[in-house]
Amino acid sequence: MNTPAERMVAEQLRPHGVTDERVLLAMSAVPREEFLSPRMRRHAYEDRALAIECGQTISQPLVVALMAQAAEPQPDDFALDVGTGSGYAAAVLSRLCRKVMSIEREPALAEHASATLKRLGFDNVEVAVGDGTLGWPANAPYSVILVAAAAGGVPPALVEQLADGGRMVIPVVIEQEEPQDLRVYERRGNYVGYRSLFPVLFVPLRTG
Ligand code: SAH
């Protein structure tokens, strides 16, 4: 018998460009329903973003998987996750990296996500309340940075905290319009270049 998460991998992820077996394994190992409120749980494996508390959303599984894949996580990597939300993406990332630092500006969401992650045994994730545009300097640099909210430009602190050879996946607002452009930035010494992945719709990355 396949679990709902395994069916999601077979039906929504493999046919749509997710080819990294470690990412597929991580996606099948994280129970998305546990990151939702009881009344949203029956929608957990639908192919879309869903509402969580504080007017925020848990991303579409395909987008989480493609972002993780683009970040090319390695087992020894330290990762930074900006916009913890439900904690789902942090949980997926925690199966792919050594340690995940996750920042959320809404205290209620951070507290709830942290409790969910602990309850489910994702013990290599640390959640902090704060402004993710400033990153988490104490544990920098990061080989992987995932940003789950859209900014007009890439926050300079995040570029600074990106390790040499590291990858940052972030939605960028183009000319104040939707959709946003999902990009992967890569550092090579002092040079930071990017390529565009695909158009996306994320909530705004708020500052201050
Ligand atoms: N990764 C999440 C998706 C969260 S949606 C998940 O898997 O559920 C984006 C989140 O970014 C929201 O929870 C929002 O509150 C948060 N956010 C917005 N601006 C932020 C900022 N400057 N710093 C940290 N979190 C921020």
Coordinates of C-alpha atoms in Angstrom, one line a residue, residues 45-160:
Y45 CA -2.4 16.0 -0.8
E46 CA -4.1 18.3 -3.3
D47 CA -1.8 19.8 -5.8
R48 CA -2.0 23.4 -4.5
A49 CA -1.0 25.9 -1.8
L50 CA -3.4 25.9 1.2
A51 CA -4.3 28.4 3.8
I52 CA -2.6 28.3 7.2
E53 CA -2.9 30.7 10.2
C54 CA -2.2 34.5 10.1
G55 CA -3.4 34.8 6.5
Q56 CA -0.4 32.9 5.2
T57 CA -0.1 29.8 3.0
I58 CA 1.7 26.4 2.9
S59 CA 3.3 26.2 -0.5
Q60 CA 2.2 23.7 -3.2
P61 CA 4.2 20.5 -2.8
L62 CA 5.5 20.7 -6.4
V63 CA 6.9 24.1 -5.7
V64 CA 8.6 23.0 -2.5
A65 CA 10.1 20.0 -4.3
L66 CA 11.3 22.1 -7.3
M67 CA 12.8 24.7 -4.9
A68 CA 14.6 22.0 -2.9
Q69 CA 15.9 20.4 -6.1
A70 CA 17.2 23.7 -7.5
A71 CA 19.1 24.3 -4.2
E72 CA 21.0 21.0 -4.7
P73 CA 21.2 20.2 -1.0
Q74 CA 24.0 18.0 0.2
P75 CA 23.8 15.8 3.4
D76 CA 26.4 18.0 5.2
D77 CA 24.9 21.4 4.2
F78 CA 23.7 24.0 6.6
A79 CA 20.5 25.5 5.3
L80 CA 18.6 28.7 6.0
D81 CA 14.8 28.7 5.5
V82 CA 13.2 32.1 5.4
G83 CA 9.4 32.2 6.1
T84 CA 8.8 29.1 8.3
G85 CA 5.0 29.3 7.9
S86 CA 3.7 25.9 8.8
G87 CA 7.2 24.4 9.0
Y88 CA 6.5 22.0 6.1
A89 CA 9.4 23.2 3.8
A90 CA 11.8 23.2 6.7
A91 CA 10.8 19.6 7.5
V92 CA 11.5 18.6 3.8
L93 CA 14.8 20.5 3.9
S94 CA 15.8 18.8 7.2
R95 CA 15.7 15.4 5.4
L96 CA 18.2 16.7 2.8
C97 CA 20.7 18.8 4.9
R98 CA 22.6 18.5 8.2
K99 CA 20.9 21.4 9.9
V100 CA 18.1 23.9 9.1
M101 CA 17.8 27.3 10.6
S102 CA 14.3 28.6 9.9
I103 CA 13.1 32.2 10.5
E104 CA 9.5 33.4 10.7
R105 CA 8.3 37.0 11.5
E106 CA 4.9 35.9 12.9
P107 CA 5.5 34.7 16.5
A108 CA 2.3 32.5 16.5
L109 CA 3.3 30.7 13.3
A110 CA 6.9 30.2 14.5
E111 CA 5.7 28.8 17.8
H112 CA 3.2 26.4 16.2
A113 CA 5.7 25.3 13.5
S114 CA 8.4 24.7 16.1
A115 CA 6.0 22.5 18.2
T116 CA 4.9 20.5 15.1
L117 CA 8.5 19.9 14.0
K118 CA 9.5 18.7 17.6
R119 CA 6.4 16.5 17.9
L120 CA 7.3 14.8 14.6
G121 CA 11.0 14.4 15.5
F122 CA 12.5 16.8 13.0
D123 CA 15.2 17.6 15.5
N124 CA 17.8 19.2 13.2
V125 CA 15.5 22.2 12.6
E126 CA 15.7 25.4 14.7
V127 CA 13.0 28.0 14.4
A128 CA 13.4 31.6 15.4
V129 CA 11.1 34.7 15.3
G130 CA 12.6 37.5 13.4
D131 CA 13.0 39.4 10.1
G132 CA 14.3 36.9 7.6
T133 CA 15.6 39.6 5.3
L134 CA 18.4 40.0 7.8
G135 CA 19.2 36.2 7.7
W136 CA 20.6 34.4 10.7
P137 CA 24.2 35.7 10.9
A138 CA 25.2 33.6 13.9
N139 CA 25.2 30.4 11.9
A140 CA 26.3 31.8 8.5
P141 CA 27.4 31.0 5.9
Y142 CA 24.7 28.7 4.4
S143 CA 25.2 26.4 1.4
V144 CA 21.4 26.4 0.9
I145 CA 19.0 29.3 1.4
L146 CA 15.3 28.9 0.6
V147 CA 13.0 32.0 0.7
A148 CA 9.3 31.4 0.8
A149 CA 8.1 35.0 0.3
A150 CA 8.6 37.4 -2.6
A151 CA 10.9 40.5 -2.4
G152 CA 11.5 43.3 -4.9
G153 CA 15.2 42.4 -4.8
V154 CA 17.4 39.9 -3.1
P155 CA 18.1 41.1 0.5
P156 CA 21.8 41.9 0.7
A157 CA 22.2 40.1 4.1
L158 CA 21.1 36.9 2.5
V159 CA 23.7 37.3 -0.3
E160 CA 26.3 37.9 2.3

